[in-house]
Tab-separated table of N, CA and C in Angstrom:
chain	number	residue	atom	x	y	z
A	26	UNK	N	-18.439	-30.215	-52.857
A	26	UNK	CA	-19.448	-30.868	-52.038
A	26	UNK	C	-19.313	-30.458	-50.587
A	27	UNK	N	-20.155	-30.299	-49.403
A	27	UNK	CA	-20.478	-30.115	-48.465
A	27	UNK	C	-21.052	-31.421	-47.529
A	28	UNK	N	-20.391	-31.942	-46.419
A	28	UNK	CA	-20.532	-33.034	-45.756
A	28	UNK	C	-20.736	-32.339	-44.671
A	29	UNK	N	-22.033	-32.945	-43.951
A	29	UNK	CA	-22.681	-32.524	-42.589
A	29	UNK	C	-22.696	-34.002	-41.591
A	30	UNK	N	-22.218	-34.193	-40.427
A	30	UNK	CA	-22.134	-35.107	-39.363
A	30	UNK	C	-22.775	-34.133	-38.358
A	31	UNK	N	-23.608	-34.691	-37.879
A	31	UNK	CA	-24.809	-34.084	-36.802
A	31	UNK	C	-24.221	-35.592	-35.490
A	32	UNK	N	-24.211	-34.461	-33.646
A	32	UNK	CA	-23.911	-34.831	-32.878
A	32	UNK	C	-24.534	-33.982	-31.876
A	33	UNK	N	-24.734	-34.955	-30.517
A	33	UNK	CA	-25.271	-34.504	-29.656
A	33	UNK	C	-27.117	-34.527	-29.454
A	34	UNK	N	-27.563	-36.088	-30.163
A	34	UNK	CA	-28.795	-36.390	-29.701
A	34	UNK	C	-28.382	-36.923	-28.316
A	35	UNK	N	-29.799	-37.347	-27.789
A	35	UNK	CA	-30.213	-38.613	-26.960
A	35	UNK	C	-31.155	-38.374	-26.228
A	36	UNK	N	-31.634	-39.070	-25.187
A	36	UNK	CA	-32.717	-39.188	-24.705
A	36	UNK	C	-32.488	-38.188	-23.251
A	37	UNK	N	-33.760	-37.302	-22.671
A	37	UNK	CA	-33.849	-36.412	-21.756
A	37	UNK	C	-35.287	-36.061	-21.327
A	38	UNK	N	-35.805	-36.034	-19.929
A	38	UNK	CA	-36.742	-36.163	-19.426
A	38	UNK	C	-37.479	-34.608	-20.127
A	39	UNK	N	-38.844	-34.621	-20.093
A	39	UNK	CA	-39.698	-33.340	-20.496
A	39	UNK	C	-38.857	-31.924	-19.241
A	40	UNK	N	-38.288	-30.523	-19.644
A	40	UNK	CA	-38.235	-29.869	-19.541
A	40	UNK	C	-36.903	-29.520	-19.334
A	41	UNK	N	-36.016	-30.734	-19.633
A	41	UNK	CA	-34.575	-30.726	-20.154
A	41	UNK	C	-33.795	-30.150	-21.275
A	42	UNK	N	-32.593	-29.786	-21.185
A	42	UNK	CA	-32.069	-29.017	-22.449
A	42	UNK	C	-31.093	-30.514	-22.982
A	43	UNK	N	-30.943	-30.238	-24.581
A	43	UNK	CA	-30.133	-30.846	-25.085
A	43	UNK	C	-29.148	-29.576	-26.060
A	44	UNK	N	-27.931	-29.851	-26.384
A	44	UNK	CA	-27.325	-29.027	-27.452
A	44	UNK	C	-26.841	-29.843	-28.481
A	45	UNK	N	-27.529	-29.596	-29.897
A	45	UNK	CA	-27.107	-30.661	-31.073
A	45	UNK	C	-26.085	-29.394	-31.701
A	46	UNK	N	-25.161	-30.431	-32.427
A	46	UNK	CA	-24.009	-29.792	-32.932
A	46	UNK	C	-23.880	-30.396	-34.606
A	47	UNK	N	-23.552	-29.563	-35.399
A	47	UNK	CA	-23.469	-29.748	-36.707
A	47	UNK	C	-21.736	-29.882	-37.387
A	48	UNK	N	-21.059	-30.482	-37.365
A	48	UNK	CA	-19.805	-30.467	-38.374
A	48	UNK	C	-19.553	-30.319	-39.791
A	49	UNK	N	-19.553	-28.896	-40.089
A	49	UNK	CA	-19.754	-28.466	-42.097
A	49	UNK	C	-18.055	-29.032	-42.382
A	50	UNK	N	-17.837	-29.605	-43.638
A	50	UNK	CA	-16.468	-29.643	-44.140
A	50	UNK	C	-16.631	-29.982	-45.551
A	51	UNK	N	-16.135	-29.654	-46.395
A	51	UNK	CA	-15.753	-29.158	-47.687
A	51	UNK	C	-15.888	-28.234	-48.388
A	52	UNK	N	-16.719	-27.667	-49.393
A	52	UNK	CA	-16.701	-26.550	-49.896
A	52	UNK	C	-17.802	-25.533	-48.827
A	53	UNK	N	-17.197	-25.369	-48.174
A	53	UNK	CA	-18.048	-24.393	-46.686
A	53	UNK	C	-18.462	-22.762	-47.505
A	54	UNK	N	-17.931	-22.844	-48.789
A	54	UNK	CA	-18.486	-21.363	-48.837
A	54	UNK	C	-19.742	-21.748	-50.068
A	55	UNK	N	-20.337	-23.171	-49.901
A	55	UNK	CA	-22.080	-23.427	-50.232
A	55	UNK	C	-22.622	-23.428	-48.594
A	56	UNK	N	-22.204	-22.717	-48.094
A	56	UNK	CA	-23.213	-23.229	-46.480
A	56	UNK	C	-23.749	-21.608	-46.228
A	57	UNK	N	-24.223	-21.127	-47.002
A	57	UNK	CA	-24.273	-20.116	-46.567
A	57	UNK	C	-25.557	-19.628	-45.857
A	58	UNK	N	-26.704	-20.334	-46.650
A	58	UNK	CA	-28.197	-20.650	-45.298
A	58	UNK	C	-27.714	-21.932	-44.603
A	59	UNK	N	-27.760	-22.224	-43.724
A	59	UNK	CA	-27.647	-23.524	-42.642
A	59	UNK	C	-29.392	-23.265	-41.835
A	60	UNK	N	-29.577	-24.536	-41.697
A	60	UNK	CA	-30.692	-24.812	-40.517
A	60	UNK	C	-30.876	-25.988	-40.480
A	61	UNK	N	-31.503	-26.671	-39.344
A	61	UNK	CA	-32.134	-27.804	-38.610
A	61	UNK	C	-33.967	-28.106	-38.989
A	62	UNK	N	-33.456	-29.256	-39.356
A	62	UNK	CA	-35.110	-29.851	-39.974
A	62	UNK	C	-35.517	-30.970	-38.643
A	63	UNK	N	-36.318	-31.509	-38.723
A	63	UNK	CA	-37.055	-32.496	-38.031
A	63	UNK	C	-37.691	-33.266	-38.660
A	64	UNK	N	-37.859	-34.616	-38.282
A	64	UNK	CA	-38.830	-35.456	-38.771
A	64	UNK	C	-39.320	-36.481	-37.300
A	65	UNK	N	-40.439	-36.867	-37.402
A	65	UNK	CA	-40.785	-37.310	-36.180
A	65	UNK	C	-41.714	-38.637	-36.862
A	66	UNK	N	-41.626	-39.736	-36.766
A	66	UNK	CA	-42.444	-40.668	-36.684
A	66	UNK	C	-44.149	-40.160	-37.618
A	67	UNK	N	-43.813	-40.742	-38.663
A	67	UNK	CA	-45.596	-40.582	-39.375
A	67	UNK	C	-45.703	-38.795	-39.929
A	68	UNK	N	-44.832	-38.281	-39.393
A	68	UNK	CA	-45.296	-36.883	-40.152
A	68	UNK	C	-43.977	-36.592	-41.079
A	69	UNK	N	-44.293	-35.113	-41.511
A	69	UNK	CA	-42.983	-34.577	-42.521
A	69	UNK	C	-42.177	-33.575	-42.032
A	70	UNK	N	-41.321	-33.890	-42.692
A	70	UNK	CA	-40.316	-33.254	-42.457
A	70	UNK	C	-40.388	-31.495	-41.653
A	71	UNK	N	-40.051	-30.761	-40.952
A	71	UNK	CA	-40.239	-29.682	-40.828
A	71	UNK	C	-38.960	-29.136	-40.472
A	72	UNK	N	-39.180	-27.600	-41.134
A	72	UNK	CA	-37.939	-26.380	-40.549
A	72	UNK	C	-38.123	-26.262	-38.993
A	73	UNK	N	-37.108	-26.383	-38.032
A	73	UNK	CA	-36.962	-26.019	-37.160
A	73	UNK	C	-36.514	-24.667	-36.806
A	74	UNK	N	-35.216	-24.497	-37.390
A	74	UNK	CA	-34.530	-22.879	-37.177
A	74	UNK	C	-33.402	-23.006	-38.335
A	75	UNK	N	-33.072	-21.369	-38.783
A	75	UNK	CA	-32.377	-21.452	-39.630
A	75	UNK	C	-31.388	-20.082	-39.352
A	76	UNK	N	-30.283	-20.007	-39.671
A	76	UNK	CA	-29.764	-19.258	-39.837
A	76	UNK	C	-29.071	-18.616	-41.298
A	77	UNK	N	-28.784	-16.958	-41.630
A	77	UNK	CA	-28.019	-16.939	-43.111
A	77	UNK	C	-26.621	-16.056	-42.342
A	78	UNK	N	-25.664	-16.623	-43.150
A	78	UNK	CA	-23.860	-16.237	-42.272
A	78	UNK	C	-23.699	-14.676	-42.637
A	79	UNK	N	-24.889	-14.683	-44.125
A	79	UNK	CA	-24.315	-13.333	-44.198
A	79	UNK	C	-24.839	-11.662	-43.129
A	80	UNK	N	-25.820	-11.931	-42.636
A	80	UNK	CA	-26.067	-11.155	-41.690
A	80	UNK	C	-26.305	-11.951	-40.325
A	81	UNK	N	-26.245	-12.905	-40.427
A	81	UNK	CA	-26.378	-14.072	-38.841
A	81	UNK	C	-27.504	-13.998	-38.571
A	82	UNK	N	-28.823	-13.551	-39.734
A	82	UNK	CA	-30.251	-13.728	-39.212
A	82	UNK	C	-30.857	-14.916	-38.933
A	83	UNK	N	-31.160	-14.802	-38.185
A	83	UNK	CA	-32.180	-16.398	-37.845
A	83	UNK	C	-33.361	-16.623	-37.401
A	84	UNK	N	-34.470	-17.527	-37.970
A	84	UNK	CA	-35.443	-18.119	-37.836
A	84	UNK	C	-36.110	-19.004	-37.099
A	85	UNK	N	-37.007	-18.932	-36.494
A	85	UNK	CA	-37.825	-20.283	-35.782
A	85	UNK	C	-38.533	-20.205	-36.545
A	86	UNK	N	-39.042	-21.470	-35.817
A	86	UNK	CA	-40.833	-22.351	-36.134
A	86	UNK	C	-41.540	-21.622	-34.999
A	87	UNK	N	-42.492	-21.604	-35.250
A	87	UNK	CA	-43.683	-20.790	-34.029
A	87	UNK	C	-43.448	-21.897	-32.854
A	88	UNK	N	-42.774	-23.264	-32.918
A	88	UNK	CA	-43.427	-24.375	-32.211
A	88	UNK	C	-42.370	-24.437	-30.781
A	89	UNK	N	-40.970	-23.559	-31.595
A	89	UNK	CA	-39.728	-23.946	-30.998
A	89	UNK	C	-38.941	-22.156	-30.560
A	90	UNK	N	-39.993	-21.262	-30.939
A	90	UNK	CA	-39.702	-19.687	-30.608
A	90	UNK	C	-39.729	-19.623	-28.994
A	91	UNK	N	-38.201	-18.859	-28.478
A	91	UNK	CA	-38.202	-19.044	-26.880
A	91	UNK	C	-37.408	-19.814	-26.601
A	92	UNK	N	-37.430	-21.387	-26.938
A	92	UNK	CA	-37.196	-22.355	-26.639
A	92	UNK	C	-35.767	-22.940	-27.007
A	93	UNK	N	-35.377	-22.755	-28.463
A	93	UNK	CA	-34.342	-23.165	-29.424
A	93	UNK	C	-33.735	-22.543	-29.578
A	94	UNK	N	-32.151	-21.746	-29.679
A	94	UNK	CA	-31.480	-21.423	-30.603
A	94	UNK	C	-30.393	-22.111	-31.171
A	95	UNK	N	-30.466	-20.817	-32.190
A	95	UNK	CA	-29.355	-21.730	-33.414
A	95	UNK	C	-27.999	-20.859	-33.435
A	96	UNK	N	-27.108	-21.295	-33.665
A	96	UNK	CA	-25.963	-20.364	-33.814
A	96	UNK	C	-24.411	-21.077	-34.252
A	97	UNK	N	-23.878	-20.456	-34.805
A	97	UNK	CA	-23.177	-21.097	-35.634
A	97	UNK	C	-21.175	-20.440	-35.236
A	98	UNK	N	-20.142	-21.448	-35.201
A	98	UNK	CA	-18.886	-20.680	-35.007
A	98	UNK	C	-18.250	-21.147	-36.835
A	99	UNK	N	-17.848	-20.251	-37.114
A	99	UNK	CA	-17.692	-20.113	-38.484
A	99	UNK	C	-16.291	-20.583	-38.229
A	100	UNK	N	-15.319	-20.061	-37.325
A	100	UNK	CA	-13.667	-20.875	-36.922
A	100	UNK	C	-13.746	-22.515	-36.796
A	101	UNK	N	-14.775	-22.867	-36.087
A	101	UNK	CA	-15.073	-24.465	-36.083
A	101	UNK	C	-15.825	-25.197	-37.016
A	102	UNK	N	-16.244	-23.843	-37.931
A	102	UNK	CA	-17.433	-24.559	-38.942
A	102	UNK	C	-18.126	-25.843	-38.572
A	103	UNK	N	-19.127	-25.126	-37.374
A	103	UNK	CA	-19.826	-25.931	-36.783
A	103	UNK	C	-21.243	-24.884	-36.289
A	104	UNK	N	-22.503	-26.059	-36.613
A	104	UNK	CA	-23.528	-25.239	-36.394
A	104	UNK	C	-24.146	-26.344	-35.403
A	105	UNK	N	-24.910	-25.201	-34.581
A	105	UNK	CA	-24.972	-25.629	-32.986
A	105	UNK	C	-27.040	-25.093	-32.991
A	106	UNK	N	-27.253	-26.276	-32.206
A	106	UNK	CA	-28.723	-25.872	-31.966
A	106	UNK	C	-28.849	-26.133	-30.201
A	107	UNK	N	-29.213	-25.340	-29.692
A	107	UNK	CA	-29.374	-25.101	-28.228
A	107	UNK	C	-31.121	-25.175	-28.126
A	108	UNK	N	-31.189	-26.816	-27.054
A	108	UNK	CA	-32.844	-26.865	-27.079
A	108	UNK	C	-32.905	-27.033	-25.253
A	109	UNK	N	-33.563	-25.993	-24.979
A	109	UNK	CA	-34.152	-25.507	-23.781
A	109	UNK	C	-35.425	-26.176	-23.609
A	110	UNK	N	-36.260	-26.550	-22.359
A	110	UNK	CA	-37.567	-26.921	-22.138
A	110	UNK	C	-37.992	-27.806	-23.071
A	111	UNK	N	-37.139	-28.554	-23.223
A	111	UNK	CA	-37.795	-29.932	-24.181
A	111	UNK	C	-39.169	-30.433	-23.819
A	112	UNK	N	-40.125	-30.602	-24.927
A	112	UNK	CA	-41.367	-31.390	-24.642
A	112	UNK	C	-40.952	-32.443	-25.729
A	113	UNK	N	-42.216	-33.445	-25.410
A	113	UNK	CA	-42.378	-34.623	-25.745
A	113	UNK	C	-42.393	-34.563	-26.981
A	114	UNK	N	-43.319	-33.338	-27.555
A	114	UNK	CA	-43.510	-33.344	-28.693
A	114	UNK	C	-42.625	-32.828	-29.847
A	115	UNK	N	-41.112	-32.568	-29.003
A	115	UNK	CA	-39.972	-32.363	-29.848
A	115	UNK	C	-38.959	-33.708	-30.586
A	116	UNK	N	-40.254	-34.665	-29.883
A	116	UNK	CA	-39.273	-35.997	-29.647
A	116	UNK	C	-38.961	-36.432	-31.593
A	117	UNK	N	-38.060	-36.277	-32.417
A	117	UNK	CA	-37.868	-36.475	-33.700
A	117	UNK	C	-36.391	-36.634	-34.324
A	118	UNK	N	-36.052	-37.154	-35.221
A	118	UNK	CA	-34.609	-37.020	-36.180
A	118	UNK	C	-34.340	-35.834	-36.376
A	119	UNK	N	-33.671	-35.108	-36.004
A	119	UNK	CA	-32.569	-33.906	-35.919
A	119	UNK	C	-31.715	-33.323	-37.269
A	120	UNK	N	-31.586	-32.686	-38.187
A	120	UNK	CA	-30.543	-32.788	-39.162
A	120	UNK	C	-30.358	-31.120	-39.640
A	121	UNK	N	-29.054	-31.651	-39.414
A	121	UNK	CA	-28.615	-29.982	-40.280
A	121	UNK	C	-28.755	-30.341	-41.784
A	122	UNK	N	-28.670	-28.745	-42.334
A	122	UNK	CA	-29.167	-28.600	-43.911
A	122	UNK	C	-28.467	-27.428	-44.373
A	123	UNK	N	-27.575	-27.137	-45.338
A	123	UNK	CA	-26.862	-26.517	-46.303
A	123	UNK	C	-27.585	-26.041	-47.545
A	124	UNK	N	-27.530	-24.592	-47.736
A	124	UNK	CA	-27.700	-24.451	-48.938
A	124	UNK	C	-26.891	-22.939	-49.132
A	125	UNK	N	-27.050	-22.584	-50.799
A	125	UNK	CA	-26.383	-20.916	-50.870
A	125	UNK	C	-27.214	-20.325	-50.479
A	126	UNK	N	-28.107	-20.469	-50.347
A	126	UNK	CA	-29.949	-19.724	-50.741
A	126	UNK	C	-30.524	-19.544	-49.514
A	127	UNK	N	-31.001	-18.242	-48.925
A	127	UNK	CA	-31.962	-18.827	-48.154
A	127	UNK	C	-33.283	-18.187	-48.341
A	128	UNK	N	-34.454	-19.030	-48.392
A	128	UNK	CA	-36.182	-18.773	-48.441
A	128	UNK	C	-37.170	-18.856	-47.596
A	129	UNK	N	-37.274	-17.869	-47.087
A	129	UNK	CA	-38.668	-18.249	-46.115
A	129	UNK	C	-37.883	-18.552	-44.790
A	130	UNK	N	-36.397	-18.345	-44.419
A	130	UNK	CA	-35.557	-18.590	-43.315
A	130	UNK	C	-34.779	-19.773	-43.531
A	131	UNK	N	-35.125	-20.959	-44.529
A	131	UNK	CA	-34.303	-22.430	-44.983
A	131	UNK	C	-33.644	-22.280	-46.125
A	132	UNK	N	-32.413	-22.852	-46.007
A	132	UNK	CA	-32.036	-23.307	-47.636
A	132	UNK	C	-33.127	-23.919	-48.286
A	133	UNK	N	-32.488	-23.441	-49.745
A	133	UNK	CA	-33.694	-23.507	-50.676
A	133	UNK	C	-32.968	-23.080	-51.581
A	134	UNK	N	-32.751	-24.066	-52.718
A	134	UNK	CA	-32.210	-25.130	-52.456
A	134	UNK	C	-31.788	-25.951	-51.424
A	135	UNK	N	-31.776	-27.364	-50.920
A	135	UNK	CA	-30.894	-28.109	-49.835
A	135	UNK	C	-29.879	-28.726	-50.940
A	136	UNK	N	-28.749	-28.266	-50.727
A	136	UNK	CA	-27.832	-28.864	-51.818
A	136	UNK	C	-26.860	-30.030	-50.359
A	137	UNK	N	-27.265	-29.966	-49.399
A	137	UNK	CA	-26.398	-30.763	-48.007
A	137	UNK	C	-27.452	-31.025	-47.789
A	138	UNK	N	-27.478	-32.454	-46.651
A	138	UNK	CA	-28.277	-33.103	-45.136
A	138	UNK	C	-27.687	-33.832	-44.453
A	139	UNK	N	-27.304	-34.152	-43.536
A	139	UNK	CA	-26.322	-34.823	-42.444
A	139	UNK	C	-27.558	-35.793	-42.448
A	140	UNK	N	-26.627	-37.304	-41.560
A	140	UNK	CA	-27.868	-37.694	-41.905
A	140	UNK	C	-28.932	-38.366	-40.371
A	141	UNK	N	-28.175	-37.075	-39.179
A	141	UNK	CA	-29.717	-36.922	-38.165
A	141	UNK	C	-28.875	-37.662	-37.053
A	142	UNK	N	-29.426	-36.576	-36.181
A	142	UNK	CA	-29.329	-37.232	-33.976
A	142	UNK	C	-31.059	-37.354	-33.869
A	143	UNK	N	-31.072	-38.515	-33.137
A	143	UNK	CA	-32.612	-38.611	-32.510
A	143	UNK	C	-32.054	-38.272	-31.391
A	144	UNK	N	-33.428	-37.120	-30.981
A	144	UNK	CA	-33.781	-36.601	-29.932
A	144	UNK	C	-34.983	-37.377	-29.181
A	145	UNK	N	-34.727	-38.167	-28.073
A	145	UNK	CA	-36.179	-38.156	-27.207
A	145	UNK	C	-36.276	-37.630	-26.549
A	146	UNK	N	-37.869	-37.446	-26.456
A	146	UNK	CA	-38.278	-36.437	-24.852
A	146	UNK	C	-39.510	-37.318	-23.756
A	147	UNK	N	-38.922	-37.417	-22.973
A	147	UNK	CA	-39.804	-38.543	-22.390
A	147	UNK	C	-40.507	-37.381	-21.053
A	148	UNK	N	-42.141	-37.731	-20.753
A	148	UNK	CA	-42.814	-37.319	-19.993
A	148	UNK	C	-42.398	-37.472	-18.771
């Protein structure tokens, strides 16, 4: 099994950076797609960014390209999301996601989910 503790929400004025941090521990060699989902009040769930360990490729959302990165220290087995120019409309539950697989840039399977930093972004 794979246990994810997500750290480093909270609240930050529009055009502020936050850095959320991911803690992987147990069987770390299922983490091999990692990425950050969102959920925000009334809508669904969405991929934010993803990374795969085996070539360190990584993915945005069109919403968060520029803005976000993702990056991961494999010694701390810890995955790190760096959010630059926060808008309002980033304001949502935060969560890293585990899988072997990755599709379309996400695990896929999600065989992990931590279970979320709220991020606000206030105007």
């Amino acid at each position: 099994q794979v246990q994810l503790v997500e750290s480093g929400g909270g609240s930050v004025q529009a055009g502020g950076s936050l850095r959320l941090s991911c803690s992987v521990s147990g069987d770390t060699y299922r983490t091999t797609c990692m990425a950050w989902f969102r959920q925000a009040p009334g809508k669904e769930r969405e991929g934010v960014a993803g990374i795969y360990s085996g070539s360190s490729r990584t993915y945005y959302a069109d919403s968060v390209k520029g803005r976000f990165t993702i990056s991961q220290d494999n010694a701390k087995n810890t995955l790190y999301l760096q959010m630059d120019s926060l808008k309002p409309e980033d304001t949502a539950l935060y969560s890293c996601a585990a899988g072997s697989y990755c599709r379309g840039g996400y695990p896929n399977p999600i065989t992990a989910m931590g279970q979320g930093a709220q991020v606000t972004v206030s105007s």
